[in-house]
Every structure is written in C-alpha cells, then in structure tokens.
Tab-separated table of C-alpha atoms in Angstrom:
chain	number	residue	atom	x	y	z
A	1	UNK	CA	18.112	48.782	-59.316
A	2	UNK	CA	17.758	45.636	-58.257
A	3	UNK	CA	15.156	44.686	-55.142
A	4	UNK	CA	17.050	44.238	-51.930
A	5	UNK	CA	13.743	42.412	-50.527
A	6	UNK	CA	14.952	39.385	-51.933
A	7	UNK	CA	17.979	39.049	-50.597
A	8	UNK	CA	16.606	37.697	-47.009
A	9	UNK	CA	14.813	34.660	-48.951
A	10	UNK	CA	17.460	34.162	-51.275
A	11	UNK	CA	19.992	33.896	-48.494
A	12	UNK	CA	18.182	31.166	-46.859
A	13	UNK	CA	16.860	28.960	-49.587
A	14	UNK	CA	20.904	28.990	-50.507
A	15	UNK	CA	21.697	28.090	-47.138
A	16	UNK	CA	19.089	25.657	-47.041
A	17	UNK	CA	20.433	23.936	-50.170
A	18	UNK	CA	24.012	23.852	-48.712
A	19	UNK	CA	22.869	22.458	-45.884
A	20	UNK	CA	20.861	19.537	-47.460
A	21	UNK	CA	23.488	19.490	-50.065
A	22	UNK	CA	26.402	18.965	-47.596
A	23	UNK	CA	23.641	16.366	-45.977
A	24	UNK	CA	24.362	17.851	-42.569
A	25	UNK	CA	21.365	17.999	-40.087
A	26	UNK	CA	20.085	21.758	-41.052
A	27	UNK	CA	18.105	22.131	-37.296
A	28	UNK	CA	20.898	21.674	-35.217
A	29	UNK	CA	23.542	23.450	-37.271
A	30	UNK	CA	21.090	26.514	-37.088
A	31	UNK	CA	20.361	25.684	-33.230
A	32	UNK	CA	24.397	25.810	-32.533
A	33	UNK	CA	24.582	29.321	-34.304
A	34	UNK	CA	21.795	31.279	-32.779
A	35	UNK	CA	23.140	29.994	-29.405
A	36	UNK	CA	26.800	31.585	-30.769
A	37	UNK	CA	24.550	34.724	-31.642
A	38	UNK	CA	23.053	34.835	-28.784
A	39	UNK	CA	26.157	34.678	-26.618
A	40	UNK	CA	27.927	37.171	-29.179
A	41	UNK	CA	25.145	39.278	-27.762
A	42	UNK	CA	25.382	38.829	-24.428
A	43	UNK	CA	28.666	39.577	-24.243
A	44	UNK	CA	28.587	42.922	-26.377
A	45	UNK	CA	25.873	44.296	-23.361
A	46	UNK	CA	27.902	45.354	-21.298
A	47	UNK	CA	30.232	46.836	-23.145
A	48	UNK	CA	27.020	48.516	-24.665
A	49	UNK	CA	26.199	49.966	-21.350
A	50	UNK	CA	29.089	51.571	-21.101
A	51	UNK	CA	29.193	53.107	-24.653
A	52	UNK	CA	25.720	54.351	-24.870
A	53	UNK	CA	26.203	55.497	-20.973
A	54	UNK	CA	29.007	57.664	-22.311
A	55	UNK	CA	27.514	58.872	-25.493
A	56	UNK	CA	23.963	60.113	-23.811
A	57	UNK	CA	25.438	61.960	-21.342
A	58	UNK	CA	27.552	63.879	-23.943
A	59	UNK	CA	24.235	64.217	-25.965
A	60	UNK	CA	22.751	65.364	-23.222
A	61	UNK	CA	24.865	67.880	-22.360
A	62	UNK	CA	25.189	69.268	-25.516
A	63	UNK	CA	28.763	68.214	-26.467
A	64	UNK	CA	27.625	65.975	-29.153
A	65	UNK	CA	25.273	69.289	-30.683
A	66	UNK	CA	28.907	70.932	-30.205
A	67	UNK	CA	31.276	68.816	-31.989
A	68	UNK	CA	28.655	68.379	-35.079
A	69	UNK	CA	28.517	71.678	-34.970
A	70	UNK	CA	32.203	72.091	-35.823
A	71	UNK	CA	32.511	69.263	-38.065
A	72	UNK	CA	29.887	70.776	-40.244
A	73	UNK	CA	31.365	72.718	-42.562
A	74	UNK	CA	34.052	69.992	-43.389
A	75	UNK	CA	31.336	67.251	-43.441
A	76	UNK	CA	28.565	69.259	-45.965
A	77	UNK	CA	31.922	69.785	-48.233
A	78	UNK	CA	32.106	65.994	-48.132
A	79	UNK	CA	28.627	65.521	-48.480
A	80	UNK	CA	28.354	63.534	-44.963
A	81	UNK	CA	24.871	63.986	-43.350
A	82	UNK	CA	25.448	65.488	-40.018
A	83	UNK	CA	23.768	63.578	-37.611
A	84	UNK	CA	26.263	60.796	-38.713
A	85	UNK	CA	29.830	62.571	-37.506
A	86	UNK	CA	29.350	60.625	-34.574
A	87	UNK	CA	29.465	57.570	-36.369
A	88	UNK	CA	32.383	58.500	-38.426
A	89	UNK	CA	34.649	59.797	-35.279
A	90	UNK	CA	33.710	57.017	-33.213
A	91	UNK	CA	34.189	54.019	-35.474
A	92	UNK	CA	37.922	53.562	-35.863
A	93	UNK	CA	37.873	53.420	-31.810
A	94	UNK	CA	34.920	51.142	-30.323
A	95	UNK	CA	32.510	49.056	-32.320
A	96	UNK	CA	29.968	49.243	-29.110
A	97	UNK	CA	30.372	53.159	-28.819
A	98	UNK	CA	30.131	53.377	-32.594
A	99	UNK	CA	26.916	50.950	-32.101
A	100	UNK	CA	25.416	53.026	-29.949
A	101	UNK	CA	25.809	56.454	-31.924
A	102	UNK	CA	24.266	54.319	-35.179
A	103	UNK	CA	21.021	53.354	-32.715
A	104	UNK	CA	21.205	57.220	-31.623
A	105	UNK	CA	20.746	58.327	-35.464
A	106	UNK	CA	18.574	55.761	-36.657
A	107	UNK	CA	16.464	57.169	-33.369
A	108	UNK	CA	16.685	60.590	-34.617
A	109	UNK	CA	16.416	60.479	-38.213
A	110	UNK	CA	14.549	57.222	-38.640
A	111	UNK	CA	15.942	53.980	-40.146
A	112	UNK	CA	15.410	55.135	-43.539
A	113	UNK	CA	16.895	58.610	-43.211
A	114	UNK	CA	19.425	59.061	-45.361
A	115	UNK	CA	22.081	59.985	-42.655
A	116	UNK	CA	21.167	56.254	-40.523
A	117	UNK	CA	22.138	54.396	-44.116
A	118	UNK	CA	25.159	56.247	-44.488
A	119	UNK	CA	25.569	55.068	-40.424
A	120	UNK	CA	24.804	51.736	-41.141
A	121	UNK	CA	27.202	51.804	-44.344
A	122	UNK	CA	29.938	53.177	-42.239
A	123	UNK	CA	29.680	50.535	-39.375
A	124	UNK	CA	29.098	47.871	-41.849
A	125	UNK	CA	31.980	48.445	-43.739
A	126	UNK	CA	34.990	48.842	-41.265
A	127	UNK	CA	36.395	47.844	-38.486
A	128	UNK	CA	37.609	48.497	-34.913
A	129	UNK	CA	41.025	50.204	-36.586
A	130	UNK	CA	42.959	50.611	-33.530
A	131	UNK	CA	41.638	47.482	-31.045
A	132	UNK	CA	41.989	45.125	-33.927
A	133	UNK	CA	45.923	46.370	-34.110
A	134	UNK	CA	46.837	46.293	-31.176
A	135	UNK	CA	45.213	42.703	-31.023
A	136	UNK	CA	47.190	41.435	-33.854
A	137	UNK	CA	50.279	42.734	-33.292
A	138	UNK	CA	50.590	41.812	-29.983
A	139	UNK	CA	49.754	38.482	-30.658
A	140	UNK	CA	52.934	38.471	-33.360
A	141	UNK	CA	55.015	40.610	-30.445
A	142	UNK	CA	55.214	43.746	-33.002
A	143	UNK	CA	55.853	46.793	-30.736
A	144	UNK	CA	56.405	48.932	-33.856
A	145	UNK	CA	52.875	49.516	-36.018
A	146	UNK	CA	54.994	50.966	-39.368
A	147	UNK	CA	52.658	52.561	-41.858
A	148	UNK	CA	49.741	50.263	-40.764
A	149	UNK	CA	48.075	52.218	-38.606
A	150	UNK	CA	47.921	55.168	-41.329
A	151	UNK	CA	46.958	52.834	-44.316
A	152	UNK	CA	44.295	52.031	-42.201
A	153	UNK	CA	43.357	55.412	-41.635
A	154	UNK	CA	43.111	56.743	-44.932
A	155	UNK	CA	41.802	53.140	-45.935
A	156	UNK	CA	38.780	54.061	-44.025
A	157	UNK	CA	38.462	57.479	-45.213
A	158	UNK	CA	38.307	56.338	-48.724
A	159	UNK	CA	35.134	54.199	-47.528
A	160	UNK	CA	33.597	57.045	-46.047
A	161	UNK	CA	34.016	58.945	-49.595
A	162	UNK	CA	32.908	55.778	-51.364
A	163	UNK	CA	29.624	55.799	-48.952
A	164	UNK	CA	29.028	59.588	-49.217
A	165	UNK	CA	28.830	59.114	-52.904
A	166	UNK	CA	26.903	55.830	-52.980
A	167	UNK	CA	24.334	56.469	-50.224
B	1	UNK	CA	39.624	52.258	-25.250
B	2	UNK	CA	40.046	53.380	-21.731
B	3	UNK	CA	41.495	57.001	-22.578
B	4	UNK	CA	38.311	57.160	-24.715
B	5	UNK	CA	35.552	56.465	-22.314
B	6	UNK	CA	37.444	58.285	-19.401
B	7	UNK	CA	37.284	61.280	-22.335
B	8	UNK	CA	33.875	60.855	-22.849
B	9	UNK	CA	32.602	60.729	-19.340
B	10	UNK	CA	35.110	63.467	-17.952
B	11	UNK	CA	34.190	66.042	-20.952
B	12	UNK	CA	30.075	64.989	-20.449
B	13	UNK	CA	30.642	65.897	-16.944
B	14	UNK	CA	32.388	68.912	-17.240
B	15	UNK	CA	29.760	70.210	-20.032
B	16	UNK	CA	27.052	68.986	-17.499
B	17	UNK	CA	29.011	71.405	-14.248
B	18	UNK	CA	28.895	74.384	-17.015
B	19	UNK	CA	26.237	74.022	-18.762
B	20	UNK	CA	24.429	73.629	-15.496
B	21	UNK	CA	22.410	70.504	-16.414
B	22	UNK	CA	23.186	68.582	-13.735
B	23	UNK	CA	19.974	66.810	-13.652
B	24	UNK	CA	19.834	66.035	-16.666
B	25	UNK	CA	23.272	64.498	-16.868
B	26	UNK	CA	22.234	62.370	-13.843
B	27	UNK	CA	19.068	60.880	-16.087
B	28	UNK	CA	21.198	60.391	-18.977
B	29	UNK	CA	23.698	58.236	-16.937
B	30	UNK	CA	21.190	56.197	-15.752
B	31	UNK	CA	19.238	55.665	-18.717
B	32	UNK	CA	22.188	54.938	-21.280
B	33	UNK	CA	22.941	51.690	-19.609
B	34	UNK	CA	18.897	50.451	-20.102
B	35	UNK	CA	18.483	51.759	-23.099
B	36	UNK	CA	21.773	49.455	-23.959
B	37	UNK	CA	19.691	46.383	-22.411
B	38	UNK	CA	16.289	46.659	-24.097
B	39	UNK	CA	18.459	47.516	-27.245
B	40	UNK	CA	20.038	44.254	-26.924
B	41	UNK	CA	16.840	42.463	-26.635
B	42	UNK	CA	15.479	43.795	-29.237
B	43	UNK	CA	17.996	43.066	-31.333
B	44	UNK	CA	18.224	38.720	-29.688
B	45	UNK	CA	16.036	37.641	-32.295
B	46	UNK	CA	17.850	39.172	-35.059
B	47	UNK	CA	21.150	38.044	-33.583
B	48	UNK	CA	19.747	34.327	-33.320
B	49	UNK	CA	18.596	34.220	-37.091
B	50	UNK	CA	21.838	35.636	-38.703
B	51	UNK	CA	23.694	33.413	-35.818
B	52	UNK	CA	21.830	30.270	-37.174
B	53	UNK	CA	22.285	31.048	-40.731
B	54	UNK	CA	25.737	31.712	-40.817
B	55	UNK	CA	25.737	28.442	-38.429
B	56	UNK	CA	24.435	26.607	-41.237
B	57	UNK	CA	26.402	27.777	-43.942
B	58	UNK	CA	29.858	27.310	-41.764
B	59	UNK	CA	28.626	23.782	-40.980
B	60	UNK	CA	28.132	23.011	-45.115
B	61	UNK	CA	31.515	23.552	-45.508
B	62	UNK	CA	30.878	26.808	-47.572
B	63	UNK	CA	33.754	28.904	-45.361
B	64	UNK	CA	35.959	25.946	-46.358
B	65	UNK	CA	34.824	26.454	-49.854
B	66	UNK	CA	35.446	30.068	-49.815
B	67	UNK	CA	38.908	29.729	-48.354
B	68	UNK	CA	39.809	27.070	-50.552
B	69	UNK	CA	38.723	29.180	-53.591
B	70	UNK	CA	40.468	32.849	-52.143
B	71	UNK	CA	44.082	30.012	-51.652
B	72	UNK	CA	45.334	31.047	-55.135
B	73	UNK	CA	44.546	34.961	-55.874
B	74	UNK	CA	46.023	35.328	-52.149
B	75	UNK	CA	48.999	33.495	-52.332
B	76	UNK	CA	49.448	36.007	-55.457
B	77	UNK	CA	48.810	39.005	-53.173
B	78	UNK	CA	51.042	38.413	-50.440
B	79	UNK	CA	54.822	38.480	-50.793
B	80	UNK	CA	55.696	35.647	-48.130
B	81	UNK	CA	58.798	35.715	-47.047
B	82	UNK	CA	60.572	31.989	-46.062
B	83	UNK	CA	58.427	29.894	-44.308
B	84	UNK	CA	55.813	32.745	-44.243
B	85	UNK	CA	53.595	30.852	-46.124
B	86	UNK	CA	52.800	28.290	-43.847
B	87	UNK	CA	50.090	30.579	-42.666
B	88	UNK	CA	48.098	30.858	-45.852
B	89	UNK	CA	45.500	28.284	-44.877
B	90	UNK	CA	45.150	30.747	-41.843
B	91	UNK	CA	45.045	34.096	-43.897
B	92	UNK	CA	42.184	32.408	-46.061
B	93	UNK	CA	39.909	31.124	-43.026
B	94	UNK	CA	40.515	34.044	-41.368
B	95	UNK	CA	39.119	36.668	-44.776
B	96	UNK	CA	36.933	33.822	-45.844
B	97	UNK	CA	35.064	34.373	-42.366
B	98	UNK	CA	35.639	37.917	-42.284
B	99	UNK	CA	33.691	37.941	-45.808
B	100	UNK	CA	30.899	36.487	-44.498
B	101	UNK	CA	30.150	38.061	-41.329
B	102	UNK	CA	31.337	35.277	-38.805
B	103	UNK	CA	33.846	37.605	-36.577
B	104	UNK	CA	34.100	34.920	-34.195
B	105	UNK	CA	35.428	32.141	-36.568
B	106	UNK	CA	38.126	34.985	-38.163
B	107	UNK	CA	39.840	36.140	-35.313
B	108	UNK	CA	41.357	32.928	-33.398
B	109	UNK	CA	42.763	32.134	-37.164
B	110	UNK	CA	44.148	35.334	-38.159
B	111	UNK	CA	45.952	35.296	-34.891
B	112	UNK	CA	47.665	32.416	-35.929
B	113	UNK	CA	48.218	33.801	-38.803
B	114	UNK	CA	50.247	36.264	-37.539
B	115	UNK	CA	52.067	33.769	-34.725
B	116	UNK	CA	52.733	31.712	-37.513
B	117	UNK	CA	53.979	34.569	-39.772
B	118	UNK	CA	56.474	36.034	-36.898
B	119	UNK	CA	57.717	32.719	-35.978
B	120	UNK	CA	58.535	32.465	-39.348
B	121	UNK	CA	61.070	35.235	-39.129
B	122	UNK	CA	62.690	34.671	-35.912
B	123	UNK	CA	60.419	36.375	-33.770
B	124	UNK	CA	61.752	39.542	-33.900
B	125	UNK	CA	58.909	41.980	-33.841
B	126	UNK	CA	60.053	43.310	-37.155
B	127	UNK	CA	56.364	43.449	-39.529
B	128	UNK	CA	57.405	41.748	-42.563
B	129	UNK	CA	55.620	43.129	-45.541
B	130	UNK	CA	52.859	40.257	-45.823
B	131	UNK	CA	52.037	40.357	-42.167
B	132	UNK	CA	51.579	44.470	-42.775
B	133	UNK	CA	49.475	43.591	-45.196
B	134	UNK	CA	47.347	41.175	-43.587
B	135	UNK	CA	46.888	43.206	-40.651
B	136	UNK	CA	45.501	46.192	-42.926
B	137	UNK	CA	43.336	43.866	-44.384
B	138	UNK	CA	41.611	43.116	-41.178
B	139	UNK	CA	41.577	46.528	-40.338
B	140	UNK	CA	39.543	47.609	-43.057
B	141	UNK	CA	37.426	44.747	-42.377
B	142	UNK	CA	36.289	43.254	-46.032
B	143	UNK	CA	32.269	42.348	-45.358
B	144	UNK	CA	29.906	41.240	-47.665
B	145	UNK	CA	26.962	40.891	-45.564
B	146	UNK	CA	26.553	43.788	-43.109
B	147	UNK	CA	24.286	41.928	-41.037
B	148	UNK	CA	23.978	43.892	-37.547
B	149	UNK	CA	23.163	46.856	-39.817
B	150	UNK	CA	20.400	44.926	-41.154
B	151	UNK	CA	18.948	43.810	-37.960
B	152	UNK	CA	19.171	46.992	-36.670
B	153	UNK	CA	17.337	48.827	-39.494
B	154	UNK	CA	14.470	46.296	-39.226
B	155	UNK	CA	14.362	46.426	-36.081
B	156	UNK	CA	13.727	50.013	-36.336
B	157	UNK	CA	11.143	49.937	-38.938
B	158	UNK	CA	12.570	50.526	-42.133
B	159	UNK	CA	11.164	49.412	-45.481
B	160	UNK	CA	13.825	47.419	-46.784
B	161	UNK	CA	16.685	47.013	-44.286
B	162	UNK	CA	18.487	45.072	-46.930
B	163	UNK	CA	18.901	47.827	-49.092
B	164	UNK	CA	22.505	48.715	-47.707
B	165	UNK	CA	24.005	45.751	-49.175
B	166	UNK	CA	25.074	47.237	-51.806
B	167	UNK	CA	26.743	50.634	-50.631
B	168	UNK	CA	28.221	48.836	-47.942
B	169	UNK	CA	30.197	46.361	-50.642
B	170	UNK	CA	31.016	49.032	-52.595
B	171	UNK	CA	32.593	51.082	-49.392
B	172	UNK	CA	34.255	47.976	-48.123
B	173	UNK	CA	35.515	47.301	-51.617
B	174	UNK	CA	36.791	51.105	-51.502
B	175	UNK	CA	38.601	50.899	-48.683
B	176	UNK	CA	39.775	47.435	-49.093
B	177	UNK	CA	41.677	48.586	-52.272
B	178	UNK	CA	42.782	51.082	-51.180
B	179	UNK	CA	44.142	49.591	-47.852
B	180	UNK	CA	45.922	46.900	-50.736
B	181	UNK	CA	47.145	49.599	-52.726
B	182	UNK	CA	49.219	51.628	-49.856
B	183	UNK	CA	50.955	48.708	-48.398
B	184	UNK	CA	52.178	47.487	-51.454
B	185	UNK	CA	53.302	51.439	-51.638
B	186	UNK	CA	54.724	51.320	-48.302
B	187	UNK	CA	56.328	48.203	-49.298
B	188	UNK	CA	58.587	48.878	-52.126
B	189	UNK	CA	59.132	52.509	-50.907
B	190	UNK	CA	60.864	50.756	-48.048
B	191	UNK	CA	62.320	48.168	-50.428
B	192	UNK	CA	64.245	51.362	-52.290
B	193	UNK	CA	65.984	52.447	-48.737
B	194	UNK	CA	67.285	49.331	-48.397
C-alpha cells in the first residue's frame, strides 16, 4: 500500500514546479484561489444552515435512528456501514445536506471510522444527480431527461458497490 | 431541492409533535444553523489552501494541458452529430476541471457545451446522443482529488486524511464506466427503433 501522507507534499512541490515552470508569479496565483475558496465557502453557508438545520432536527427526533433502522438489513447485505445511509440517500439530492450528514458521521464515528471513509468516498465521488440535470438541460432547453436520469442512478449505485468493496 | 427540505422539516416536525420532544426539536433548530457556521470556519483554512493550489495549477496552464491531452480519446467517445463538435474544446475544459476538483471553472463551460451542442441541432430540445452522454458524465462527477473530503477528515482529526484518494478514484472510475457504458446502451437500443 502505498503512503497517502505524501500525497499533500507531493501535490505542492508539483504545483510549485508548474508554477515556476510556466514562470507565472506563484504568490498571487495562490492569493487569487484561496480568495475563490474562500468565497466558494461563503456562499455554501447558508445553504449549510439550512441542510444541517433540517438534518438535526430529524436526528433529533429520531427519524434519522428510524430510517437507518429500515435500511439496515438491505445495507449489511451490501456491506454499507450504517451510520452512512444518510449519506447515500441524501447525495443524489443536495451536496450541502449530503455535507452535513458526512460532518454528522465523521462526529459520530470519528474521522477514521470506517463508515466516515466510506462517507467521504461517497461524497467525493459523485455528484448532485438531479440539480446538476436540471441545470444542464435547461440550459440546452431539454424538457425531456431520456434515460439520463436512470444511467445516472444506477451509475451511482455502482460507485457505492465499488466503495463498499474498496473501503 | 425545495420538496426535499419542506420533507425534511415537515416529517422532523411531525416526529417532534409525536414523539413529544418538542424541546428538543426547538434546540436542534437552532443549533443546526451554528453548527453550519463554526463548521464553515473551520473548514476556511482548508478551503483557502486547496483554493490556492488549484489556483496555481489553473494559472500554469495545467487545465489547458489536461484538456488539450483528454481532445483526442474524447472526440473518440462522443458520437457528434453535425456541427456538434464545435463544443469539444468545451466538453474537455469542462472534465479537465471536473478532474481536478475546480467545480467553479467546469460548470460555465459545460453549459456551453450543451448551448453549443443544441444549437447545433436546431434547438429543438431533442438530447442528441453526445449531449446524453455528456450530461451523464457530469452527473457522475469524474474526481481525482476529493479535496473537501480531505479537509474535512483533517479537520476532524484523522491520521491520514489523504488516505481516501484511492477508493474514491476507484468509485468514481466505477461509476464513471459504468455511466459510459449505459448511454452508449441507451444509444444504439434507440438507434434499432429507428
């Protein structure tokens, strides 16, 4: 296996060398993005107050405990840690909610649980299925998704099985 | 979105009226949104690196490079109809930057993309078999560098938050082919009606 420590310091001496390399000014290129970074962030708040509003009230009130609950069966057959059905339901429909539900688990289980690297494998690996539709296709005037919407789908669910086999 | 957050808050309160915790429902809705501030703060510093690295790498021309590179195997990939590809150098900008974690830089180009794509066939709204393609391919989202995931694992003191790297490639990789594989199903299954 190979050490993932490296990877930080590799990924900035390479930077660094494109950087000098391309003989741009390093500083302000990196200035420029963690201002866009930084604004990324700001923007995603409140939509992150809203998400994690939603999801501890229904952990509070026990629908969350509920739902897993239900799930479980189906999820142990897939070998899908429990405290991550959250994750899995909510992804496809809001990056922020889905955010907050990977925070919840990593709270829970601990960032090195294997259910909050499943999470952040999960997260990491798709996308907002539905918002990101509707965004291109109305951009192209498509009223009519075709099989898209279901390629996506099952897409994703062959990412979870790839996950639950690689985590 | 809507339906799901009117869901989510109409079911919590509900449970909350049955269950009987009405209190604690009332906490929770308070708390969620400052728990979603300080999470954000803790995660600025995190967001500012990454920002500023990817930053750097745009501004050496390595998305260029990575576009330029992903022109050929693409153009192989999708079955452009006439005047369809006059969005390639779109399509490759837009998965170049997907690839390497810049969501902001992908999305005003694969919109074009598709503009360019349905102009291309008379504006119709019909989803010609490249643009289904394309917009499966953003929905799976093809990432090599998870990095929120990372900044939130550190951030939460795990021993190596890099460690997902791997699994996540794989998964992306998973669903990406797999994403490939039914359109081009979906696309000569709808080739044989014709």
């Amino acid at each position: 296996m190979i050490d993932s420590s490296y990877l930080m310091p590799c990924l900035v001496v390479f930077a660094l060398l494109c950087g000098l390399r391309a003989r741009i000014d390093v500083y302000d290129a990196f200035v420029r993005g963690a201002k866009e970074g930084l604004l990324t962030l700001l923007e995603m708040t409140p939509y992150l107050c809203a998400a994690l509003t939603a999801t501890a009230l229904l952990r509070q009130t026990g629908v969350m405990d509920a739902l897993t609950n239900l799930l479980s069966p189906l999820l142990a057959h897939l070998s899908i840690p429990d405290a991550a059905a959250g994750v899995v339901l909510l992804r496809p429909l809001s990056g922020s909610a889905a955010l907050a539900a990977v925070r919840d688990v990593i709270a829970q289980t601990g960032a090195d649980s294997r259910a909050a690297r499943f999470s952040c494998v999960i997260s990491g690996a798709s996308e907002t299925i539905f918002f990101t539709g509707s965004l291109y296709m109305g951009a192209a005037g498509i009223r009519k998704a075709g099989y898209t919407i279901a390629a996506a789908m099952i897409a994703y669910m062959a990412g979870i099985l790839a996950a639950a086999i690689c985590v | 979105m809507n339906h799901v957050f009117c869901a989510m808050l109409l079911i919590g309160m509900l449970a909350a009226v049955m269950g009987g915790d009405l209190s604690g429902a009332q906490t929770a809705l308070f708390s969620g949104g400052g728990e979603a501030v300080s999470f954000c703060l803790s995660m600025a510093g995190a967001y500012a690196f990454f920002g500023g690295l990817l930053g750097v790498l745009r501004e050496s021309g390595v998305t260029d490079a990575l576009a330029r590179g992903m022109r050929k195997p693409l153009a192989r990939l999708f079955c452009f109809e006439r005047g369809e590809e006059a969005a390639l150098d779109d399509i490759c900008v837009n998965l170049a930057a997907d690839l390497l974690g810049m969501g902001g830089a992908a999305t005003p180009a694969g919109l074009r993309a598709m503009r360019t794509m349905a102009a291309a066939g008379g504006d119709t709204g019909r989803l010609s078999d490249a643009m289904g393609l394309f917009l499966v391919l953003n929905m799976c989202s093809v990432q090599m560098l998870p990095t929120t995931m990372i900044a939130i694992r550190a951030q939460h003191g795990s021993k190596s938050p890099a460690d997902i790297v791997l699994p996540t490639l794989l998964a992306t990789l998973a669903s990406g082919l797999t994403g490939i594989a039914l359109c081009k199903f979906f696309a000569s299954r709808s080739k044989m009606h014709d």
